[in-house]
Short mmCIF file of C-alpha atoms in Angstrom, two decimals:
data_model
loop_
_atom_site.label_atom_id
_atom_site.label_comp_id
_atom_site.label_asym_id
_atom_site.label_seq_id
_atom_site.Cartn_x
_atom_site.Cartn_y
_atom_site.Cartn_z
CA MET A 185 101.79 98.42 77.92
CA ALA A 186 100.59 95.01 76.45
CA ALA A 187 101.48 91.20 78.36
CA ALA A 188 103.68 89.41 76.75
CA PRO A 189 102.25 85.61 76.05
CA ALA A 190 102.91 83.78 79.47
CA ALA A 191 106.06 81.08 78.69
CA ALA A 192 106.96 77.64 80.73
CA PRO A 193 109.21 79.38 83.25
CA THR A 194 112.99 78.03 83.63
CA THR A 195 114.25 76.94 86.44
CA THR A 196 118.09 77.42 87.13
CA PRO A 197 119.43 75.56 90.22
CA SER A 198 123.16 76.12 89.61
CA SER A 199 124.63 79.16 87.64
CA ARG A 200 123.33 79.44 84.19
CA LEU A 201 126.56 81.58 82.86
CA LEU A 202 129.91 80.12 82.97
CA LEU A 203 132.04 82.87 83.67
CA HIS A 204 135.01 81.14 83.53
CA PRO A 205 136.11 77.31 83.61
CA ARG A 206 137.60 77.35 86.99
CA ALA A 207 134.42 78.93 89.00
CA ALA A 208 133.75 75.96 90.64
CA ALA A 209 137.35 75.45 91.92
CA ALA A 210 137.97 79.03 93.79
CA PRO A 211 135.68 79.90 96.87
CA SER A 212 134.88 82.95 96.94
CA PRO A 213 136.54 85.75 99.43
CA THR A 214 135.54 85.65 103.11
CA HIS A 215 136.07 89.14 103.90
CA HIS A 216 135.09 92.79 101.57
CA HIS A 217 137.42 95.08 102.11
CA LEU A 218 137.98 97.84 98.95
CA LEU A 219 141.18 97.51 97.62
CA SER A 220 143.33 98.75 95.05
CA ARG A 221 141.54 98.69 91.57
CA HIS A 222 143.36 98.22 88.35
CA ALA A 223 141.61 99.68 84.76
CA THR A 224 142.68 97.30 82.89
CA PRO A 225 141.20 93.93 82.76
CA SER A 226 141.92 90.80 82.25
CA PRO A 227 142.95 88.74 79.11
CA LEU A 228 140.66 85.52 80.11
CA PRO A 229 137.60 84.62 77.90
CA LEU A 230 134.17 84.66 79.38
CA ARG A 231 132.16 81.47 78.39
CA HIS A 232 128.95 80.85 78.80
CA ARG A 233 126.10 78.63 78.30
CA ALA A 234 122.88 80.01 77.66
CA VAL A 235 122.72 83.85 78.36
CA ARG A 236 119.20 85.96 79.76
CA ALA A 237 120.51 88.95 77.11
CA ALA A 238 118.03 91.99 75.54
CA PRO A 239 118.64 92.07 71.76
CA ALA A 240 118.42 95.43 69.50
CA ARG A 241 114.87 97.34 69.58
CA ALA A 242 114.02 96.72 65.84
CA TRP A 243 110.78 98.76 64.40
CA PRO A 244 108.71 97.67 61.34
CA ASP A 245 109.55 98.89 58.74
CA SER A 246 106.41 100.78 57.26
CA VAL A 247 105.53 102.91 60.98
CA THR A 248 106.36 106.19 60.17
CA PRO A 249 105.01 109.33 62.25
CA PHE A 250 102.11 108.98 59.83
CA ASN A 251 101.59 105.28 59.49
CA PHE A 252 101.37 103.85 62.18
CA GLY A 253 101.54 99.47 61.26
CA ASP A 254 98.77 97.59 61.69
CA ASP A 255 99.97 96.09 64.97
CA ASP A 256 98.98 99.47 66.64
CA ASP A 257 96.51 100.10 69.88
CA VAL A 258 95.27 102.55 72.34
CA GLY A 259 97.73 103.32 74.83
CA ASP A 260 100.92 101.98 73.37
CA ASP A 261 101.72 105.20 72.39
CA HIS A 262 104.08 105.49 75.50
CA PRO A 263 107.55 106.12 75.51
CA ARG A 264 108.34 102.11 77.53
CA GLU A 265 110.26 101.56 80.21
CA GLU A 266 112.97 99.07 80.23
CA CYS A 267 112.20 97.30 83.47
CA GLY A 268 112.34 97.28 87.45
CA VAL A 269 114.60 96.00 90.31
CA PHE A 270 113.24 94.17 94.08
CA GLY A 271 115.45 93.22 96.68
CA VAL A 272 115.17 91.76 99.73
CA VAL A 273 117.92 90.17 102.44
CA GLY A 274 117.71 88.99 105.64
CA ASP A 275 114.10 87.37 105.82
CA PRO A 276 113.02 83.51 105.51
CA GLU A 277 110.20 84.55 103.40
CA ALA A 278 112.34 86.83 100.87
CA SER A 279 111.56 84.85 97.38
CA SER A 280 107.67 85.77 97.73
CA LEU A 281 108.46 88.71 99.16
CA CYS A 282 110.67 89.37 96.36
CA TYR A 283 107.54 88.49 93.78
CA LEU A 284 105.33 91.19 95.61
CA GLY A 285 107.41 93.03 95.13
CA LEU A 286 107.70 92.50 91.41
CA GLN A 287 103.80 92.65 91.16
CA LYS A 288 103.94 95.98 92.32
CA LEU A 289 106.48 97.09 89.69
CA GLN A 290 104.49 95.89 86.93
CA HIS A 291 104.17 98.72 85.23
CA ARG A 292 107.68 98.67 84.75
CA GLY A 293 107.42 95.63 82.72
CA GLU A 294 105.50 93.43 80.95
CA GLU A 295 107.25 90.82 78.96
CA GLY A 296 109.11 88.96 81.29
CA ALA A 297 109.81 88.25 85.13
CA GLY A 298 112.40 86.22 87.45
CA ILE A 299 114.10 85.90 91.08
CA CYS A 300 116.78 84.65 91.94
CA ALA A 301 117.57 83.68 95.97
CA ALA A 302 120.77 82.42 97.57
CA GLY A 303 119.56 79.41 100.09
CA ASP A 304 120.78 78.66 102.79
CA ASP A 305 123.49 76.13 101.57
CA GLY A 306 125.18 78.90 99.17
CA GLU A 307 123.42 78.27 96.16
CA LEU A 308 121.53 80.69 94.14
CA LYS A 309 118.28 79.23 91.90
CA SER A 310 117.22 81.81 89.75
CA VAL A 311 112.54 81.14 88.18
CA THR A 312 112.46 83.34 85.03
CA GLY A 313 109.90 83.06 82.22
CA LEU A 314 108.06 85.39 79.64
CA GLY A 315 104.90 87.16 81.07
CA LEU A 316 103.43 88.29 83.98
CA VAL A 317 104.49 87.86 87.39
CA GLY A 318 101.24 86.26 88.14
CA ASP A 319 101.75 83.92 84.94
CA VAL A 320 105.54 83.23 85.21
CA PHE A 321 104.77 82.25 89.82
CA ARG A 322 101.47 80.51 88.98
CA ASP A 323 102.21 76.85 90.37
CA LYS A 324 103.82 78.01 94.03
CA ALA A 325 106.12 75.03 93.87
CA ARG A 326 108.36 77.52 91.82
CA LEU A 327 108.13 80.06 94.24
CA GLU A 328 108.94 77.40 96.76
CA SER A 329 111.39 76.24 94.93
CA LEU A 330 113.78 79.73 95.87
CA PRO A 331 114.41 79.25 99.21
CA GLY A 332 116.79 81.48 101.34
CA GLN A 333 116.72 84.98 102.73
CA ALA A 334 117.81 86.92 100.15
CA ALA A 335 115.96 87.43 97.02
CA ILE A 336 116.56 89.95 93.99
CA GLY A 337 113.90 90.30 90.92
CA HIS A 338 113.17 91.75 87.67
CA VAL A 339 110.64 93.29 85.40
CA ARG A 340 111.59 93.79 81.47
CA TYR A 341 109.08 95.57 79.43
CA SER A 342 107.28 95.02 76.50
CA THR A 343 108.22 94.22 73.08
CA SER A 344 107.25 96.22 70.10
CA GLY A 345 109.17 94.86 67.06
CA PRO A 346 109.59 91.90 64.64
CA GLY A 347 110.79 88.74 66.93
CA GLY A 348 108.65 88.72 69.98
CA PRO A 349 109.92 88.15 73.60
CA ASN A 350 112.67 85.77 73.81
CA LEU A 351 112.79 83.39 77.30
CA LYS A 352 117.14 84.36 76.74
CA ASN A 353 116.41 88.73 77.91
CA VAL A 354 114.68 87.76 80.88
CA GLN A 355 116.35 88.46 83.79
CA PRO A 356 118.17 87.79 87.10
CA PHE A 357 120.91 86.76 84.70
CA LEU A 358 122.69 83.91 86.99
CA ALA A 359 126.96 83.60 86.24
CA GLY A 360 129.58 80.98 87.84
CA TYR A 361 133.19 82.70 87.61
CA ARG A 362 136.41 81.68 89.36
CA PHE A 363 135.12 82.91 92.70
CA GLY A 364 131.45 81.49 93.23
CA GLN A 365 128.46 82.64 91.81
CA LEU A 366 126.54 86.15 91.14
CA ALA A 367 123.20 87.00 90.01
CA VAL A 368 122.25 91.07 88.58
CA ALA A 369 119.44 92.47 87.59
CA HIS A 370 119.37 96.15 86.31
CA ASN A 371 117.30 98.97 84.96
CA GLY A 372 118.90 101.42 82.59
CA ASN A 373 121.36 101.28 79.44
CA LEU A 374 124.61 101.75 78.68
CA VAL A 375 125.91 104.11 75.96
CA ASN A 376 128.57 102.55 75.36
CA TYR A 377 128.18 98.70 75.26
CA THR A 378 128.70 98.72 71.94
CA ALA A 379 132.44 99.92 72.34
CA LEU A 380 132.71 97.79 75.43
CA ARG A 381 131.52 94.27 73.87
CA ALA A 382 133.75 95.09 70.69
CA LYS A 383 136.96 95.55 73.27
CA LEU A 384 135.67 92.60 75.30
CA GLU A 385 135.79 89.89 72.31
CA THR A 386 139.03 90.97 70.81
CA GLN A 387 139.99 90.27 74.57
CA GLY A 388 138.17 86.45 73.80
CA SER A 389 134.76 86.93 75.51
CA ILE A 390 132.17 84.73 74.23
CA PHE A 391 128.92 86.64 73.72
CA ASN A 392 125.31 84.64 73.29
CA ASN A 393 122.95 88.45 72.51
CA SER A 394 122.97 91.82 72.54
CA SER A 395 122.43 92.81 76.65
CA ASP A 396 124.66 95.53 77.71
CA THR A 397 123.86 93.56 81.44
CA GLU A 398 125.61 90.95 79.85
CA VAL A 399 128.49 93.58 79.24
CA ILE A 400 128.53 93.93 83.04
CA LEU A 401 128.91 90.66 84.01
CA HIS A 402 132.10 89.94 81.78
CA LEU A 403 134.04 93.31 82.96
CA ILE A 404 133.71 91.79 86.30
CA ALA A 405 134.62 89.00 85.84
CA THR A 406 137.95 89.56 84.32
CA SER A 407 138.51 92.16 86.22
CA LEU A 408 141.79 92.10 88.34
CA SER A 409 140.91 93.58 91.71
CA ARG A 410 139.74 91.82 95.00
CA PRO A 411 137.27 91.62 96.56
CA LEU A 412 133.51 91.80 94.85
CA LEU A 413 133.14 94.98 96.30
CA ALA A 414 135.97 96.73 94.17
CA ARG A 415 135.16 94.15 91.22
CA ILE A 416 132.44 95.86 90.41
CA CYS A 417 133.53 99.29 90.88
CA ASP A 418 136.28 97.96 88.41
CA ALA A 419 133.52 97.15 86.33
CA CYS A 420 130.67 100.14 87.16
CA GLU A 421 134.47 103.11 86.45
CA ARG A 422 133.67 101.76 82.83
CA LEU A 423 130.73 102.42 81.94
CA ALA A 424 128.50 105.75 80.72
CA GLY A 425 124.57 105.91 80.81
CA ALA A 426 122.40 105.07 82.88
CA TYR A 427 122.29 102.10 85.72
CA SER A 428 120.15 100.55 88.73
CA LEU A 429 121.80 97.13 89.92
CA LEU A 430 121.70 94.67 92.26
CA PHE A 431 123.33 91.74 93.08
CA LEU A 432 123.49 89.05 94.87
CA THR A 433 126.34 86.64 95.82
CA ALA A 434 125.75 83.11 98.70
CA ASP A 435 126.06 85.61 101.08
CA LYS A 436 125.94 89.63 100.56
CA LEU A 437 123.25 91.81 98.43
CA PHE A 438 125.30 94.98 96.32
CA ALA A 439 122.98 97.85 95.15
CA VAL A 440 124.32 100.05 93.08
CA ARG A 441 123.11 103.15 90.90
CA ASP A 442 124.97 105.05 88.50
CA PRO A 443 126.38 108.71 89.09
CA PHE A 444 124.49 110.17 87.45
CA GLY A 445 121.03 109.02 89.18
CA PHE A 446 119.14 108.53 86.08
CA ARG A 447 116.91 105.87 87.01
CA PRO A 448 115.62 105.07 90.32
CA LEU A 449 116.55 102.88 93.40
CA VAL A 450 115.71 103.54 96.45
CA MET A 451 116.07 101.38 100.28
CA GLY A 452 113.23 100.74 102.89
CA ARG A 453 113.19 98.00 105.99
CA ARG A 454 110.67 95.78 107.69
CA PRO A 455 109.68 95.48 110.99
CA ASN A 456 112.23 92.39 111.40
CA GLY A 457 115.02 94.05 110.55
CA ALA A 458 115.63 92.61 106.37
CA VAL A 459 116.91 95.53 104.19
CA VAL A 460 114.56 95.88 100.31
CA PHE A 461 115.73 97.33 97.60
CA SER A 462 113.03 98.47 95.28
CA SER A 463 112.78 101.08 91.61
CA GLU A 464 109.66 102.73 93.54
CA THR A 465 108.44 103.15 96.82
CA CYS A 466 104.86 101.34 96.82
CA ALA A 467 106.95 98.51 97.16
CA LEU A 468 107.94 98.77 99.60
CA ASP A 469 104.38 99.89 101.57
CA LEU A 470 102.89 96.56 99.43
CA ILE A 471 105.10 94.26 102.13
CA ASP A 472 105.41 96.89 105.36
CA ALA A 473 108.33 98.81 104.83
CA VAL A 474 109.27 101.29 105.88
CA TYR A 475 111.17 103.68 102.84
CA GLU A 476 114.62 105.09 104.26
CA ARG A 477 116.57 106.87 101.44
CA GLU A 478 117.55 106.60 98.02
CA VAL A 479 120.48 105.04 96.82
CA ALA A 480 122.29 108.38 96.34
CA PRO A 481 123.68 108.32 92.73
CA GLY A 482 127.16 107.17 92.32
CA GLU A 483 127.05 105.09 95.35
CA VAL A 484 127.23 101.26 96.19
CA ILE A 485 126.02 100.07 99.21
CA VAL A 486 126.98 96.46 100.74
CA VAL A 487 124.67 94.79 103.47
CA ASP A 488 126.01 91.13 104.54
CA ARG A 489 122.78 88.77 105.07
CA ARG A 490 125.53 87.33 107.83
CA ASP A 491 125.14 89.66 110.66
CA MET A 492 122.91 92.18 108.36
CA SER A 493 125.99 94.64 108.42
CA VAL A 494 125.07 97.43 105.91
CA SER A 495 127.87 99.54 104.01
CA SER A 496 128.26 102.15 101.78
CA ALA A 497 131.40 103.09 99.05
CA CYS A 498 131.67 105.64 96.95
CA LEU A 499 131.03 104.15 93.29
CA VAL A 500 132.82 106.97 91.07
CA PRO A 501 133.81 110.37 91.56
CA HIS A 502 130.32 112.96 91.99
CA ARG A 503 128.45 113.89 88.61
CA PRO A 504 125.77 116.51 88.26
CA ARG A 505 123.05 114.15 89.41
CA LYS A 506 120.18 113.96 86.12
CA SER A 507 117.36 112.32 87.00
CA CYS A 508 114.53 111.08 84.92
CA VAL A 509 111.82 114.07 84.78
CA PHE A 510 109.85 110.94 82.61
CA GLU A 511 109.10 108.82 85.94
CA HIS A 512 107.73 111.65 87.78
CA ILE A 513 105.67 112.75 84.33
CA TYR A 514 104.32 108.99 82.77
CA PHE A 515 106.50 105.95 84.31
CA ALA A 516 106.53 105.58 88.32
CA LEU A 517 103.11 104.53 89.90
CA PRO A 518 101.33 108.05 91.28
CA ASN A 519 101.59 106.45 95.27
CA SER A 520 105.72 106.16 94.62
CA ILE A 521 107.91 108.27 95.71
CA VAL A 522 110.75 108.95 93.22
CA PHE A 523 113.70 111.51 93.75
CA GLY A 524 112.56 112.85 96.79
CA HIS A 525 109.35 113.92 95.52
CA ALA A 526 105.27 112.49 95.73
CA VAL A 527 104.72 111.40 91.93
CA HIS A 528 100.97 112.44 92.49
CA GLU A 529 101.90 116.02 93.46
CA ARG A 530 104.07 116.45 91.04
CA ARG A 531 102.05 115.50 88.33
CA THR A 532 99.12 117.43 90.01
CA ALA A 533 101.42 120.81 89.60
CA TYR A 534 102.10 120.22 86.29
CA GLY A 535 98.26 120.04 85.33
CA ARG A 536 98.04 123.44 87.14
CA ALA A 537 101.16 124.94 85.57
CA LEU A 538 99.16 123.48 82.02
CA ALA A 539 95.45 125.51 82.75
CA GLU A 540 97.74 128.19 83.74
CA GLU A 541 99.78 128.07 80.19
CA SER A 542 97.38 126.78 77.53
CA PRO A 543 93.28 127.47 79.38
CA ALA A 544 90.28 126.12 77.20
CA PRO A 545 88.08 129.05 77.77
CA THR A 546 85.17 127.26 76.09
CA ALA A 547 85.15 124.32 77.66
CA ASP A 548 83.08 122.76 80.11
CA VAL A 549 84.52 119.75 81.21
CA VAL A 550 88.06 118.36 82.09
CA ILE A 551 88.00 114.34 81.75
CA PRO A 552 91.98 112.43 81.95
CA VAL A 553 93.13 109.65 79.47
CA PRO A 554 93.54 107.01 82.10
CA ASP A 555 95.27 106.06 84.04
CA SER A 556 98.53 108.58 83.88
CA GLY A 557 97.02 111.54 82.78
CA PHE A 558 94.45 111.12 85.85
CA TYR A 559 96.28 113.83 88.22
CA ALA A 560 97.33 116.78 85.40
CA ALA A 561 93.12 116.82 84.51
CA LEU A 562 93.23 117.75 88.02
CA GLY A 563 95.34 119.74 88.39
CA PHE A 564 93.93 121.51 84.98
CA ALA A 565 90.52 121.60 86.47
CA GLN A 566 91.50 122.69 90.17
CA ALA A 567 93.40 125.70 88.02
CA SER A 568 90.84 126.40 85.39
CA GLY A 569 87.71 126.03 87.96
CA LEU A 570 86.14 123.69 85.32
CA GLU A 571 83.53 120.26 86.44
CA PHE A 572 86.03 117.39 86.59
CA GLN A 573 84.74 113.59 85.23
CA GLN A 574 86.06 110.42 83.82
CA GLY A 575 85.12 111.07 80.72
CA LEU A 576 86.94 107.93 79.75
CA ILE A 577 86.69 104.65 81.01
CA ARG A 578 90.37 102.23 80.29
CA SER A 579 89.58 98.06 80.73
CA HIS A 580 92.54 96.49 81.85
CA TYR A 581 91.61 93.11 80.60
CA THR A 582 91.95 92.92 77.17
CA GLY A 583 95.79 92.86 74.88
CA ARG A 584 96.57 94.10 71.79
CA SER A 585 94.24 93.72 69.04
CA PHE A 586 97.32 92.90 66.52
CA ILE A 587 96.73 92.99 62.85
CA GLN A 588 92.62 93.34 62.03
CA PRO A 589 91.13 93.06 58.96
CA THR A 590 89.79 96.63 57.58
CA GLN A 591 90.61 99.20 59.64
CA ALA A 592 86.89 99.38 60.57
CA ILE A 593 87.50 96.34 62.33
CA ARG A 594 90.55 98.09 64.13
CA ASP A 595 88.98 100.88 64.67
CA LEU A 596 86.09 99.40 66.39
CA ALA A 597 88.83 97.34 68.94
CA VAL A 598 90.23 100.41 70.25
CA LYS A 599 86.86 100.56 71.83
CA LEU A 600 87.32 98.09 74.24
CA LYS A 601 90.44 99.36 75.94
CA LEU A 602 88.62 102.70 76.07
CA ALA A 603 85.49 103.00 76.22
CA PRO A 604 83.78 106.70 76.07
CA VAL A 605 81.34 108.04 79.44
CA ARG A 606 78.50 109.25 76.78
CA GLY A 607 76.40 111.20 79.43
CA VAL A 608 79.95 112.88 79.96
CA ILE A 609 80.90 114.50 76.97
CA GLU A 610 77.88 114.55 74.59
CA GLY A 611 77.30 117.71 73.50
CA LYS A 612 80.41 119.32 75.59
CA SER A 613 82.82 121.50 74.54
CA VAL A 614 85.67 118.79 76.72
CA VAL A 615 89.82 118.87 77.88
CA VAL A 616 91.08 115.96 77.56
CA VAL A 617 94.64 115.23 79.00
CA ASP A 618 97.33 113.55 79.00
CA ASP A 619 100.59 113.35 80.08
CA SER A 620 102.52 113.24 76.24
CA ILE A 621 102.02 112.40 73.13
CA VAL A 622 105.04 110.43 70.87
CA ARG A 623 104.15 109.47 67.93
CA GLY A 624 100.22 110.42 68.13
CA THR A 625 98.40 107.38 67.50
CA THR A 626 96.30 107.55 70.61
CA SER A 627 95.29 111.02 71.12
CA SER A 628 94.30 110.75 67.05
CA LYS A 629 91.76 107.11 68.10
CA ILE A 630 91.01 109.32 71.12
CA VAL A 631 89.85 112.17 69.82
CA ARG A 632 87.57 110.26 66.70
CA LEU A 633 86.32 108.41 70.72
CA LEU A 634 85.17 111.72 71.34
CA ARG A 635 83.81 112.78 68.79
CA ASP A 636 81.76 109.83 68.53
CA ALA A 637 80.81 110.38 71.31
CA GLY A 638 79.40 113.43 70.77
CA ALA A 639 81.90 115.46 72.23
CA ARG A 640 80.87 119.65 70.41
CA GLU A 641 84.70 120.43 70.73
CA VAL A 642 87.61 118.21 71.54
CA HIS A 643 90.52 120.36 73.26
CA MET A 644 93.83 118.16 73.76
CA ARG A 645 95.94 119.27 76.80
CA ILE A 646 100.08 117.50 77.68
CA SER A 647 101.30 118.02 80.83
CA SER A 648 104.26 117.54 79.25
CA PRO A 649 106.23 119.28 76.69
CA PRO A 650 107.04 117.50 73.15
CA VAL A 651 108.80 114.50 73.20
CA VAL A 652 111.52 115.36 70.10
CA GLY A 653 114.83 112.72 70.97
CA ARG A 654 115.11 109.75 72.24
CA CYS A 655 115.91 108.24 75.53
CA HIS A 656 119.53 106.45 75.46
CA TYR A 657 119.01 106.07 79.25
CA GLY A 658 117.14 103.16 80.17
CA ILE A 659 113.26 104.52 78.44
CA ASP A 660 112.16 102.21 75.21
CA THR A 661 111.29 105.15 72.76
CA PRO A 662 110.13 105.10 68.74
CA SER A 663 112.53 106.56 66.32
CA GLU A 664 113.05 110.48 66.06
CA GLY A 665 111.78 109.71 62.59
CA GLU A 666 108.70 108.14 64.05
CA LEU A 667 108.20 111.19 66.77
CA ILE A 668 105.32 112.91 65.84
CA SER A 669 107.05 116.25 67.16
CA ASN A 670 110.43 115.86 65.28
CA LYS A 671 108.77 115.96 62.38
CA LEU A 672 106.00 118.66 63.04
CA ASP A 673 105.17 121.81 65.05
CA ILE A 674 102.18 121.61 67.33
CA GLU A 675 99.55 123.37 64.37
CA GLY A 676 100.43 119.98 62.19
CA VAL A 677 100.51 117.35 65.71
CA ARG A 678 96.73 119.97 66.00
CA LYS A 679 95.97 119.02 62.38
CA MET A 680 97.33 115.72 62.43
CA ILE A 681 95.16 114.49 66.10
CA GLY A 682 92.28 116.34 64.77
CA CYS A 683 91.18 118.04 67.99
CA ASP A 684 90.53 120.96 67.82
CA SER A 685 93.30 122.58 69.88
CA LEU A 686 96.77 121.20 71.88
CA GLY A 687 98.54 122.74 73.90
CA PHE A 688 101.63 121.14 76.01
CA LEU A 689 103.02 121.85 79.20
CA SER A 690 106.10 124.44 77.85
CA ILE A 691 109.97 123.17 78.91
CA ASP A 692 110.31 126.53 81.12
CA LYS A 693 107.32 126.06 83.08
CA LEU A 694 108.57 122.41 83.80
CA HIS A 695 111.67 123.68 85.12
CA SER A 696 109.77 126.61 86.87
CA ILE A 697 107.78 123.46 89.11
CA TYR A 698 111.12 122.27 90.14
CA GLY A 699 112.88 124.81 90.76
CA GLU A 700 116.50 125.22 91.69
CA GLU A 701 115.99 121.16 91.01
CA ALA A 702 115.26 121.91 87.77
CA ASN A 703 119.03 121.15 86.52
CA GLU A 704 119.33 117.98 88.08
CA LEU A 705 116.39 116.77 85.55
CA CYS A 706 117.17 114.51 82.42
CA ASP A 707 115.27 116.27 79.87
CA ALA A 708 116.89 115.16 76.42
CA CYS A 709 113.87 114.00 75.51
CA PHE A 710 112.21 117.15 75.10
CA THR A 711 115.53 119.16 74.33
CA ARG A 712 117.85 116.72 73.36
CA ASN A 713 120.67 118.01 75.54
CA TYR A 714 121.95 114.79 76.59
CA PRO A 715 124.65 114.62 79.60
CA VAL A 716 125.91 111.78 78.95
CA PRO A 717 127.16 111.82 75.67
CA LEU A 718 126.77 109.65 73.02
CA PRO A 719 129.73 107.50 71.75
CA GLU A 720 130.68 107.04 68.30
CA PRO A 721 129.45 104.26 66.30
CA VAL A 722 131.57 101.18 66.71
CA PRO A 723 131.83 99.26 63.58
CA GLU A 724 130.34 95.75 64.62
CA LEU A 725 132.80 92.64 64.30
CA VAL A 726 132.36 90.20 61.40
CA SER A 727 132.51 86.54 62.94
CA SER A 728 133.78 83.11 60.85
CA PHE A 729 132.22 79.93 62.21
CA GLU A 730 134.50 76.66 61.19
CA ASP A 731 131.97 73.19 60.96
#
């Protein structure tokens, strides 16, 4: 994924979103018990100044499965994770630990990053900015401006459409409403966002952008329930889709996961007793936090930083678990444990199964597409008895090639990211293993690279089924018209890519790896079997403004 250009971070010493004019007048409740929850929100309007909101994704009109646009680059032909979240409570270096955790989660989002901390004075402060975590917090004074023993952080995905990254989209969002300040970091996507927003707007809510996270804040602010735990439950009962959420107040941190468990969220503990939440366990390892457990689907965990008590509540009635299989296939780092499984072991198993299902009898060597194809290629080599070699070297220090003046120059720019090792490839029949094919751009360019490096044959093997459907639960994917496997059968894809043979891991074989747990996977991108039904489109409200 390409890094977005860095921009000057924004430091927010007080509430960024003013959700109700009485925010400063009423203190937050001092005791939190789950009281009765009301389904009907208050009609009180929400008012805010600057919203960190995510615009609807837009793709260039010229991009089709057969014309991929001039700004395409090797390494970008994958779905993109929406974001990653990290939180710490009970450590005097909470913001610094959050910074390190976000660095480890950088692969989940490169457009922007932010941290919000709760100071000992009870005030929440935040710093957000565009670019990588290290860019946003390059000046150590920015971290020093976030004192306190509790903090939450967020990394956001890179955009591909026109308009580019927007500072307003960078989380955590920090809001002020009638009970005090509230910050939130969100990983996921709400399929009923449009309907919720339309209803809130008819009740007087004001939106500055199109972030589904902003809807969550409005639902909490307008809930009639007390205390905040009940308000969060109240709001989440109205949400449909995927969400892993971290909320921060002056004295508490809340971790929330949707009842289907689409996106990962785990809990750990540092030696000093500090409680840590993260999208992946690799970030826990970095800061010497011991993994304790997942936040269960449909669970709310509350940590009170005053006495470090930890309590749990059931968010909504039980739903069948539907964890995103693409976390194992591509998104998570291989040294993470996600949904109870070591990621590198899952990927190795995919490769072994792929070799059983789609062998390459004439091949001499197996090479991975770096970096996500490494373990699947290793498994393929183990099962087939073929030599495993690193035949493609990826550079991590190049940006996007963007628009180049000629096709020849664009083709040369490909080698900035992936360089073939001629001694491994020349004169050989090569099996090249990747995790997925989305639009086909990367695969076709890799085939050309290998042939130019002297490969006698190129056999492409993909450690997942063909991607035929869009994800609506927190992964950025092209429209179905841009998915090459949605338009072509396997032979058609092979011809477009230009390889000698092409094999995908079948959906049945993928399920066999998980056994009984296969029913707990969301594989809608391969099957179009969406666990949460997609609502009918809601017409956009037409607004008029007077001078």
